[in-house]
Amino acid sequence: MNRVIVAEHPLIQHKLTLMRMKDTGSKDFRELLTEITMLMGYEVTKDLPLSEIEIETPVVKTKSKVLSGKKLAIVPILRAGIGMVDGFISLIPAAKVGHIGLYRDPETCKPVEYYCKLPQDIGEREVLLVDPMLATGGSATAAIELLREKGAKNIRMINLVAAPEGIEEVHSKYPDVDIYVAAVDEKLNDHKYIIPGLGDAGDRLFGTK
Ligand code: PRP
Ligand code: URA
């Protein structure tokens, strides 16, 4: 309950620093996010269950381990979450991908839903909910609520940067959702942006304003 797992690997921390720099352009930002996602994937998938199957190597028959638990679903929160899909798909190519479209209203900073398409068997899958930024936690809790309504039981949230306020908001409503992050930053500013953060992740990924 209330688990926050910070991925402190030096490669992740180095790449995150590059992403934070304001002069890092979209191409590098995208590539770095994919690389960090793959590195975080190692931690996120560390406890997936295994079973043994019989196989034949070129030399002998033997038993060897394969993944045996629930199938996975990767669910990005649009838009910025899209930047974390390729990294996970390259690790887990059989995973299905759902999409939840939410944007923060610029006036209220509350999430507005505009799209939701999830695998039909989402209730049978382990869900990896991905979004680079966890700020107020409004988007994350709205996404978790949607997933729960559609039957998802096991949800892990993976963010790049989180504010303490966002973590508190998610865990006050969903203490069973483990949160994996590369960094927990200091706070939110008056516009509900993460400080120091990295700015608007969606804009930086896609080169829009
Ligand atoms: C960003 C980010 C999260 C949300 C976090 O998306 O990718 O989804 O803000 O903020 P919150 O924790 O306060 O809800 P944004 O609304 O900017 O949409 P975008 O991904 O389309 O740019
Ligand atoms: N969304 C972002 O992209 N960045 C923030 O700092 C907060 C919300």
PDB file of C-alpha atoms and ligand atoms in Angstrom:
ATOM      1  CA  MET A   1       0.000   0.000   0.000  1.00  0.00           C
ATOM      2  CA  ASN A   2       1.136   3.582  -0.813  1.00  0.00           C
ATOM      3  CA  ARG A   3       4.257   2.285  -2.556  1.00  0.00           C
ATOM      4  CA  VAL A   4       6.447   4.759  -4.432  1.00  0.00           C
ATOM      5  CA  ILE A   5       9.420   3.194  -6.195  1.00  0.00           C
ATOM      6  CA  VAL A   6      12.088   5.667  -7.305  1.00  0.00           C
ATOM      7  CA  ALA A   7      14.310   4.395 -10.122  1.00  0.00           C
ATOM      8  CA  GLU A   8      17.642   5.767  -8.982  1.00  0.00           C
ATOM      9  CA  HIS A   9      19.854   4.055 -11.558  1.00  0.00           C
ATOM     10  CA  PRO A  10      22.652   6.439 -12.644  1.00  0.00           C
ATOM     11  CA  LEU A  11      21.813   6.077 -16.348  1.00  0.00           C
ATOM     12  CA  ILE A  12      18.201   7.080 -15.646  1.00  0.00           C
ATOM     13  CA  GLN A  13      19.248  10.064 -13.537  1.00  0.00           C
ATOM     14  CA  HIS A  14      21.769  11.246 -16.154  1.00  0.00           C
ATOM     15  CA  LYS A  15      19.263  11.012 -18.999  1.00  0.00           C
ATOM     16  CA  LEU A  16      16.583  12.748 -16.927  1.00  0.00           C
ATOM     17  CA  THR A  17      18.935  15.692 -16.352  1.00  0.00           C
ATOM     18  CA  LEU A  18      19.346  16.000 -20.139  1.00  0.00           C
ATOM     19  CA  MET A  19      15.563  15.969 -20.544  1.00  0.00           C
ATOM     20  CA  ARG A  20      15.122  18.715 -17.954  1.00  0.00           C
ATOM     21  CA  MET A  21      17.472  21.107 -19.817  1.00  0.00           C
ATOM     22  CA  LYS A  22      15.429  23.736 -21.654  1.00  0.00           C
ATOM     23  CA  ASP A  23      17.579  23.598 -24.794  1.00  0.00           C
ATOM     24  CA  THR A  24      17.056  19.860 -25.335  1.00  0.00           C
ATOM     25  CA  GLY A  25      15.015  19.604 -28.542  1.00  0.00           C
ATOM     26  CA  SER A  26      12.099  17.283 -29.380  1.00  0.00           C
ATOM     27  CA  LYS A  27      14.185  14.619 -31.115  1.00  0.00           C
ATOM     28  CA  ASP A  28      16.536  14.152 -28.169  1.00  0.00           C
ATOM     29  CA  PHE A  29      13.670  14.528 -25.675  1.00  0.00           C
ATOM     30  CA  ARG A  30      11.725  11.706 -27.371  1.00  0.00           C
ATOM     31  CA  GLU A  31      14.750   9.410 -27.609  1.00  0.00           C
ATOM     32  CA  LEU A  32      15.731  10.010 -23.986  1.00  0.00           C
ATOM     33  CA  LEU A  33      12.189   9.302 -22.792  1.00  0.00           C
ATOM     34  CA  THR A  34      12.162   5.992 -24.680  1.00  0.00           C
ATOM     35  CA  GLU A  35      15.551   5.040 -23.234  1.00  0.00           C
ATOM     36  CA  ILE A  36      14.503   5.911 -19.673  1.00  0.00           C
ATOM     37  CA  THR A  37      11.221   4.022 -20.100  1.00  0.00           C
ATOM     38  CA  MET A  38      13.134   0.901 -21.103  1.00  0.00           C
ATOM     39  CA  LEU A  39      15.467   1.242 -18.141  1.00  0.00           C
ATOM     40  CA  MET A  40      12.518   1.794 -15.779  1.00  0.00           C
ATOM     41  CA  GLY A  41      10.824  -1.215 -17.362  1.00  0.00           C
ATOM     42  CA  TYR A  42      13.415  -3.421 -15.716  1.00  0.00           C
ATOM     43  CA  GLU A  43      12.248  -2.271 -12.256  1.00  0.00           C
ATOM     44  CA  VAL A  44       8.535  -2.188 -13.141  1.00  0.00           C
ATOM     45  CA  THR A  45       8.530  -5.788 -14.388  1.00  0.00           C
ATOM     46  CA  LYS A  46      10.882  -7.172 -11.735  1.00  0.00           C
ATOM     47  CA  ASP A  47       8.185  -9.155  -9.902  1.00  0.00           C
ATOM     48  CA  LEU A  48       6.339 -10.647 -12.884  1.00  0.00           C
ATOM     49  CA  PRO A  49       5.711 -14.334 -12.165  1.00  0.00           C
ATOM     50  CA  LEU A  50       7.588 -17.086 -13.977  1.00  0.00           C
ATOM     51  CA  SER A  51       6.961 -20.767 -14.510  1.00  0.00           C
ATOM     52  CA  GLU A  52       9.135 -23.528 -15.892  1.00  0.00           C
ATOM     53  CA  ILE A  53       8.561 -25.201 -19.237  1.00  0.00           C
ATOM     54  CA  GLU A  54      10.350 -28.100 -20.889  1.00  0.00           C
ATOM     55  CA  ILE A  55      12.519 -27.093 -23.832  1.00  0.00           C
ATOM     56  CA  GLU A  56      15.198 -28.658 -25.929  1.00  0.00           C
ATOM     57  CA  THR A  57      18.480 -26.839 -26.475  1.00  0.00           C
ATOM     58  CA  PRO A  58      20.734 -27.999 -29.336  1.00  0.00           C
ATOM     59  CA  VAL A  59      22.460 -30.152 -26.698  1.00  0.00           C
ATOM     60  CA  VAL A  60      19.936 -31.494 -24.136  1.00  0.00           C
ATOM     61  CA  LYS A  61      16.372 -31.385 -22.881  1.00  0.00           C
ATOM     62  CA  THR A  62      15.959 -29.008 -19.948  1.00  0.00           C
ATOM     63  CA  LYS A  63      13.515 -26.889 -17.996  1.00  0.00           C
ATOM     64  CA  SER A  64      13.596 -23.132 -18.459  1.00  0.00           C
ATOM     65  CA  LYS A  65      11.595 -20.129 -17.235  1.00  0.00           C
ATOM     66  CA  VAL A  66       8.927 -18.156 -19.088  1.00  0.00           C
ATOM     67  CA  LEU A  67       6.532 -15.394 -18.041  1.00  0.00           C
ATOM     68  CA  SER A  68       3.392 -17.013 -16.698  1.00  0.00           C
ATOM     69  CA  GLY A  69       1.246 -14.383 -14.991  1.00  0.00           C
ATOM     70  CA  LYS A  70      -1.497 -12.171 -16.346  1.00  0.00           C
ATOM     71  CA  LYS A  71      -1.031 -10.611 -19.741  1.00  0.00           C
ATOM     72  CA  LEU A  72      -0.123  -6.940 -19.769  1.00  0.00           C
ATOM     73  CA  ALA A  73      -1.780  -3.810 -21.085  1.00  0.00           C
ATOM     74  CA  ILE A  74       0.106  -0.576 -21.589  1.00  0.00           C
ATOM     75  CA  VAL A  75      -2.175   2.441 -21.229  1.00  0.00           C
ATOM     76  CA  PRO A  76      -0.735   5.877 -22.034  1.00  0.00           C
ATOM     77  CA  ILE A  77      -2.534   9.040 -20.951  1.00  0.00           C
ATOM     78  CA  LEU A  78      -2.644  11.120 -24.154  1.00  0.00           C
ATOM     79  CA  ARG A  79      -0.767  12.925 -25.336  1.00  0.00           C
ATOM     80  CA  ALA A  80       2.469  12.814 -23.421  1.00  0.00           C
ATOM     81  CA  GLY A  81       2.040   9.194 -22.326  1.00  0.00           C
ATOM     82  CA  ILE A  82       2.520   8.149 -25.964  1.00  0.00           C
ATOM     83  CA  GLY A  83       6.201   8.939 -25.476  1.00  0.00           C
ATOM     84  CA  MET A  84       6.479   6.004 -23.055  1.00  0.00           C
ATOM     85  CA  VAL A  85       4.766   3.358 -25.202  1.00  0.00           C
ATOM     86  CA  ASP A  86       7.620   2.355 -27.512  1.00  0.00           C
ATOM     87  CA  GLY A  87       9.978   1.677 -24.622  1.00  0.00           C
ATOM     88  CA  PHE A  88       7.534  -0.717 -22.978  1.00  0.00           C
ATOM     89  CA  ILE A  89       6.403  -2.333 -26.233  1.00  0.00           C
ATOM     90  CA  SER A  90       9.978  -3.190 -27.124  1.00  0.00           C
ATOM     91  CA  LEU A  91      10.287  -5.021 -23.775  1.00  0.00           C
ATOM     92  CA  ILE A  92       6.826  -6.637 -23.863  1.00  0.00           C
ATOM     93  CA  PRO A  93       5.864  -6.971 -27.543  1.00  0.00           C
ATOM     94  CA  ALA A  94       2.744  -9.056 -26.807  1.00  0.00           C
ATOM     95  CA  ALA A  95       1.170  -6.362 -24.613  1.00  0.00           C
ATOM     96  CA  LYS A  96      -2.004  -4.673 -25.820  1.00  0.00           C
ATOM     97  CA  VAL A  97      -2.150  -0.883 -25.826  1.00  0.00           C
ATOM     98  CA  GLY A  98      -5.151   1.105 -24.580  1.00  0.00           C
ATOM     99  CA  HIS A  99      -5.461   4.894 -24.823  1.00  0.00           C
ATOM    100  CA  ILE A 100      -6.974   7.405 -22.427  1.00  0.00           C
ATOM    101  CA  GLY A 101      -7.247  10.979 -23.719  1.00  0.00           C
ATOM    102  CA  LEU A 102      -7.183  13.677 -21.039  1.00  0.00           C
ATOM    103  CA  TYR A 103      -6.024  17.262 -21.071  1.00  0.00           C
ATOM    104  CA  ARG A 104      -5.710  19.719 -18.221  1.00  0.00           C
ATOM    105  CA  ASP A 105      -8.063  22.647 -18.556  1.00  0.00           C
ATOM    106  CA  PRO A 106      -5.707  25.670 -18.593  1.00  0.00           C
ATOM    107  CA  GLU A 107      -8.002  27.670 -16.266  1.00  0.00           C
ATOM    108  CA  THR A 108      -8.958  25.078 -13.667  1.00  0.00           C
ATOM    109  CA  CYS A 109      -6.073  22.581 -14.151  1.00  0.00           C
ATOM    110  CA  LYS A 110      -8.737  19.845 -13.896  1.00  0.00           C
ATOM    111  CA  PRO A 111      -8.615  16.933 -16.371  1.00  0.00           C
ATOM    112  CA  VAL A 112     -11.028  16.850 -19.299  1.00  0.00           C
ATOM    113  CA  GLU A 113     -11.655  13.427 -20.889  1.00  0.00           C
ATOM    114  CA  TYR A 114     -11.816  13.245 -24.691  1.00  0.00           C
ATOM    115  CA  TYR A 115     -10.984   9.631 -25.570  1.00  0.00           C
ATOM    116  CA  CYS A 116     -10.966   6.156 -24.060  1.00  0.00           C
ATOM    117  CA  LYS A 117     -10.247   2.900 -25.889  1.00  0.00           C
ATOM    118  CA  LEU A 118      -9.113  -0.068 -23.834  1.00  0.00           C
ATOM    119  CA  PRO A 119      -8.559  -3.768 -24.533  1.00  0.00           C
ATOM    120  CA  GLN A 120     -11.846  -5.648 -23.978  1.00  0.00           C
ATOM    121  CA  ASP A 121     -10.215  -8.019 -21.530  1.00  0.00           C
ATOM    122  CA  ILE A 122      -8.659  -5.205 -19.464  1.00  0.00           C
ATOM    123  CA  GLY A 123     -10.020  -6.836 -16.293  1.00  0.00           C
ATOM    124  CA  GLU A 124      -7.811  -9.876 -16.912  1.00  0.00           C
ATOM    125  CA  ARG A 125      -4.657  -7.850 -17.531  1.00  0.00           C
ATOM    126  CA  GLU A 126      -1.935  -6.229 -15.453  1.00  0.00           C
ATOM    127  CA  VAL A 127      -2.168  -2.560 -16.421  1.00  0.00           C
ATOM    128  CA  LEU A 128       0.839  -0.278 -16.828  1.00  0.00           C
ATOM    129  CA  LEU A 129      -0.592   3.257 -16.827  1.00  0.00           C
ATOM    130  CA  VAL A 130       2.048   5.583 -18.275  1.00  0.00           C
ATOM    131  CA  ASP A 131       2.415   9.369 -18.280  1.00  0.00           C
ATOM    132  CA  PRO A 132       5.678  11.305 -17.934  1.00  0.00           C
ATOM    133  CA  MET A 133       4.184  13.883 -15.539  1.00  0.00           C
ATOM    134  CA  LEU A 134       2.284  13.462 -12.260  1.00  0.00           C
ATOM    135  CA  ALA A 135       1.527  17.023 -11.122  1.00  0.00           C
ATOM    136  CA  THR A 136      -1.738  17.586  -9.190  1.00  0.00           C
ATOM    137  CA  GLY A 137      -2.680  13.946  -9.753  1.00  0.00           C
ATOM    138  CA  GLY A 138      -6.004  14.961 -11.343  1.00  0.00           C
ATOM    139  CA  SER A 139      -5.258  13.256 -14.685  1.00  0.00           C
ATOM    140  CA  ALA A 140      -3.867  10.129 -13.022  1.00  0.00           C
ATOM    141  CA  THR A 141      -6.847   9.655 -10.705  1.00  0.00           C
ATOM    142  CA  ALA A 142      -9.302  10.293 -13.564  1.00  0.00           C
ATOM    143  CA  ALA A 143      -7.484   7.654 -15.663  1.00  0.00           C
ATOM    144  CA  ILE A 144      -7.446   5.140 -12.798  1.00  0.00           C
ATOM    145  CA  GLU A 145     -11.168   5.753 -12.225  1.00  0.00           C
ATOM    146  CA  LEU A 146     -11.878   5.032 -15.915  1.00  0.00           C
ATOM    147  CA  LEU A 147      -9.765   1.884 -15.800  1.00  0.00           C
ATOM    148  CA  ARG A 148     -11.534   0.688 -12.662  1.00  0.00           C
ATOM    149  CA  GLU A 149     -14.956   1.362 -14.237  1.00  0.00           C
ATOM    150  CA  LYS A 150     -13.917  -0.863 -17.148  1.00  0.00           C
ATOM    151  CA  GLY A 151     -12.907  -3.630 -14.772  1.00  0.00           C
ATOM    152  CA  ALA A 152      -9.132  -3.198 -14.360  1.00  0.00           C
ATOM    153  CA  LYS A 153      -7.998  -4.540 -11.010  1.00  0.00           C
ATOM    154  CA  ASN A 154      -4.217  -4.507 -11.058  1.00  0.00           C
ATOM    155  CA  ILE A 155      -2.794  -1.128 -12.031  1.00  0.00           C
ATOM    156  CA  ARG A 156       0.771   0.171 -11.799  1.00  0.00           C
ATOM    157  CA  MET A 157       1.449   3.817 -12.618  1.00  0.00           C
ATOM    158  CA  ILE A 158       4.720   4.796 -14.271  1.00  0.00           C
ATOM    159  CA  ASN A 159       5.787   8.447 -14.363  1.00  0.00           C
ATOM    160  CA  LEU A 160       9.018  10.170 -15.173  1.00  0.00           C
ATOM    161  CA  VAL A 161       8.657  13.090 -12.748  1.00  0.00           C
ATOM    162  CA  ALA A 162       6.146  13.385  -9.915  1.00  0.00           C
ATOM    163  CA  ALA A 163       5.247  16.168  -7.494  1.00  0.00           C
ATOM    164  CA  PRO A 164       4.599  15.162  -3.867  1.00  0.00           C
ATOM    165  CA  GLU A 165       1.084  16.639  -4.254  1.00  0.00           C
ATOM    166  CA  GLY A 166       0.297  14.241  -7.130  1.00  0.00           C
ATOM    167  CA  ILE A 167       1.570  11.187  -5.300  1.00  0.00           C
ATOM    168  CA  GLU A 168      -0.526  12.150  -2.257  1.00  0.00           C
ATOM    169  CA  GLU A 169      -3.635  12.635  -4.421  1.00  0.00           C
ATOM    170  CA  VAL A 170      -3.295   9.245  -6.160  1.00  0.00           C
ATOM    171  CA  HIS A 171      -2.538   7.345  -2.982  1.00  0.00           C
ATOM    172  CA  SER A 172      -5.311   9.019  -0.979  1.00  0.00           C
ATOM    173  CA  LYS A 173      -7.796   7.565  -3.506  1.00  0.00           C
ATOM    174  CA  TYR A 174      -5.959   4.463  -4.728  1.00  0.00           C
ATOM    175  CA  PRO A 175      -3.423   3.296  -2.125  1.00  0.00           C
ATOM    176  CA  ASP A 176      -3.035  -0.054  -3.918  1.00  0.00           C
ATOM    177  CA  VAL A 177      -1.648   1.549  -7.106  1.00  0.00           C
ATOM    178  CA  ASP A 178       2.138   1.354  -6.987  1.00  0.00           C
ATOM    179  CA  ILE A 179       3.821   4.451  -8.434  1.00  0.00           C
ATOM    180  CA  TYR A 180       7.154   4.080 -10.258  1.00  0.00           C
ATOM    181  CA  VAL A 181       9.035   7.337 -10.888  1.00  0.00           C
ATOM    182  CA  ALA A 182      12.479   8.490 -11.953  1.00  0.00           C
ATOM    183  CA  ALA A 183      12.254  11.521  -9.642  1.00  0.00           C
ATOM    184  CA  VAL A 184      10.037  13.052  -6.981  1.00  0.00           C
ATOM    185  CA  ASP A 185      10.459  16.804  -7.404  1.00  0.00           C
ATOM    186  CA  GLU A 186      10.038  19.607  -4.884  1.00  0.00           C
ATOM    187  CA  LYS A 187       6.557  21.058  -5.422  1.00  0.00           C
ATOM    188  CA  LEU A 188       4.044  22.623  -7.813  1.00  0.00           C
ATOM    189  CA  ASN A 189       4.147  26.298  -8.791  1.00  0.00           C
ATOM    190  CA  ASP A 190       1.116  28.623  -8.923  1.00  0.00           C
ATOM    191  CA  HIS A 191       0.230  27.286 -12.390  1.00  0.00           C
ATOM    192  CA  LYS A 192       0.423  23.701 -11.121  1.00  0.00           C
ATOM    193  CA  TYR A 193       3.627  22.986 -13.021  1.00  0.00           C
ATOM    194  CA  ILE A 194       6.207  20.759 -11.413  1.00  0.00           C
ATOM    195  CA  ILE A 195       9.237  22.538  -9.930  1.00  0.00           C
ATOM    196  CA  PRO A 196      11.986  22.057 -11.085  1.00  0.00           C
ATOM    197  CA  GLY A 197      10.248  19.654 -13.509  1.00  0.00           C
ATOM    198  CA  LEU A 198      10.885  19.784 -17.231  1.00  0.00           C
ATOM    199  CA  GLY A 199       8.103  22.036 -18.484  1.00  0.00           C
ATOM    200  CA  ASP A 200       5.194  20.802 -20.593  1.00  0.00           C
ATOM    201  CA  ALA A 201       6.068  17.231 -21.509  1.00  0.00           C
ATOM    202  CA  GLY A 202       3.545  16.969 -24.368  1.00  0.00           C
ATOM    203  CA  ASP A 203       4.718  20.194 -25.995  1.00  0.00           C
ATOM    204  CA  ARG A 204       8.364  19.200 -25.703  1.00  0.00           C
ATOM    205  CA  LEU A 205       7.728  15.702 -27.091  1.00  0.00           C
ATOM    206  CA  PHE A 206       5.711  16.833 -30.076  1.00  0.00           C
ATOM    207  CA  GLY A 207       7.192  20.281 -30.704  1.00  0.00           C
ATOM    208  CA  THR A 208       3.916  22.139 -30.190  1.00  0.00           C
ATOM    209  CA  LYS A 209       2.914  25.022 -27.918  1.00  0.00           C
TER     210      LYS A 209
HETATM  211  C1  PRP B   1       0.108  16.695 -18.727  1.00  0.00           C
HETATM  212  C2  PRP B   1       0.750  15.391 -18.341  1.00  0.00           C
HETATM  213  C3  PRP B   1      -0.286  14.743 -17.475  1.00  0.00           C
HETATM  214  C4  PRP B   1      -0.921  15.935 -16.770  1.00  0.00           C
HETATM  215  C5  PRP B   1      -0.370  16.001 -15.390  1.00  0.00           C
HETATM  216  O1  PRP B   1      -0.792  16.511 -19.758  1.00  0.00           O
HETATM  217  O2  PRP B   1       1.145  14.622 -19.444  1.00  0.00           O
HETATM  218  O3  PRP B   1      -1.265  14.006 -18.194  1.00  0.00           O
HETATM  219  O4  PRP B   1      -0.530  17.102 -17.508  1.00  0.00           O
HETATM  220  O5  PRP B   1      -0.999  17.010 -14.663  1.00  0.00           O
HETATM  221  P1  PRP B   1      -1.975  16.704 -13.441  1.00  0.00           P
HETATM  222  O6  PRP B   1      -1.287  15.695 -12.591  1.00  0.00           O
HETATM  223  O7  PRP B   1      -2.076  18.043 -12.760  1.00  0.00           O
HETATM  224  O8  PRP B   1      -3.281  16.238 -13.973  1.00  0.00           O
HETATM  225  P2  PRP B   1      -1.590  17.753 -20.413  1.00  0.00           P
HETATM  226  O9  PRP B   1      -2.875  17.956 -19.704  1.00  0.00           O
HETATM  227  O10 PRP B   1      -0.665  18.927 -20.509  1.00  0.00           O
HETATM  228  O11 PRP B   1      -1.955  17.190 -21.838  1.00  0.00           O
HETATM  229  P3  PRP B   1      -0.993  16.775 -23.042  1.00  0.00           P
HETATM  230  O12 PRP B   1      -0.311  15.505 -22.637  1.00  0.00           O
HETATM  231  O13 PRP B   1      -1.950  16.595 -24.159  1.00  0.00           O
HETATM  232  O14 PRP B   1      -0.018  17.894 -23.270  1.00  0.00           O
HETATM  233  N1  URA B   2       2.024  18.783 -17.129  1.00  0.00           N
HETATM  234  C1  URA B   2       3.265  18.897 -17.645  1.00  0.00           C
HETATM  235  O1  URA B   2       3.507  18.519 -18.805  1.00  0.00           O
HETATM  236  N2  URA B   2       4.225  19.433 -16.869  1.00  0.00           N
HETATM  237  C2  URA B   2       4.012  19.856 -15.607  1.00  0.00           C
HETATM  238  O2  URA B   2       4.948  20.333 -14.954  1.00  0.00           O
HETATM  239  C3  URA B   2       2.699  19.727 -15.099  1.00  0.00           C
HETATM  240  C4  URA B   2       1.727  19.186 -15.874  1.00  0.00           C
END
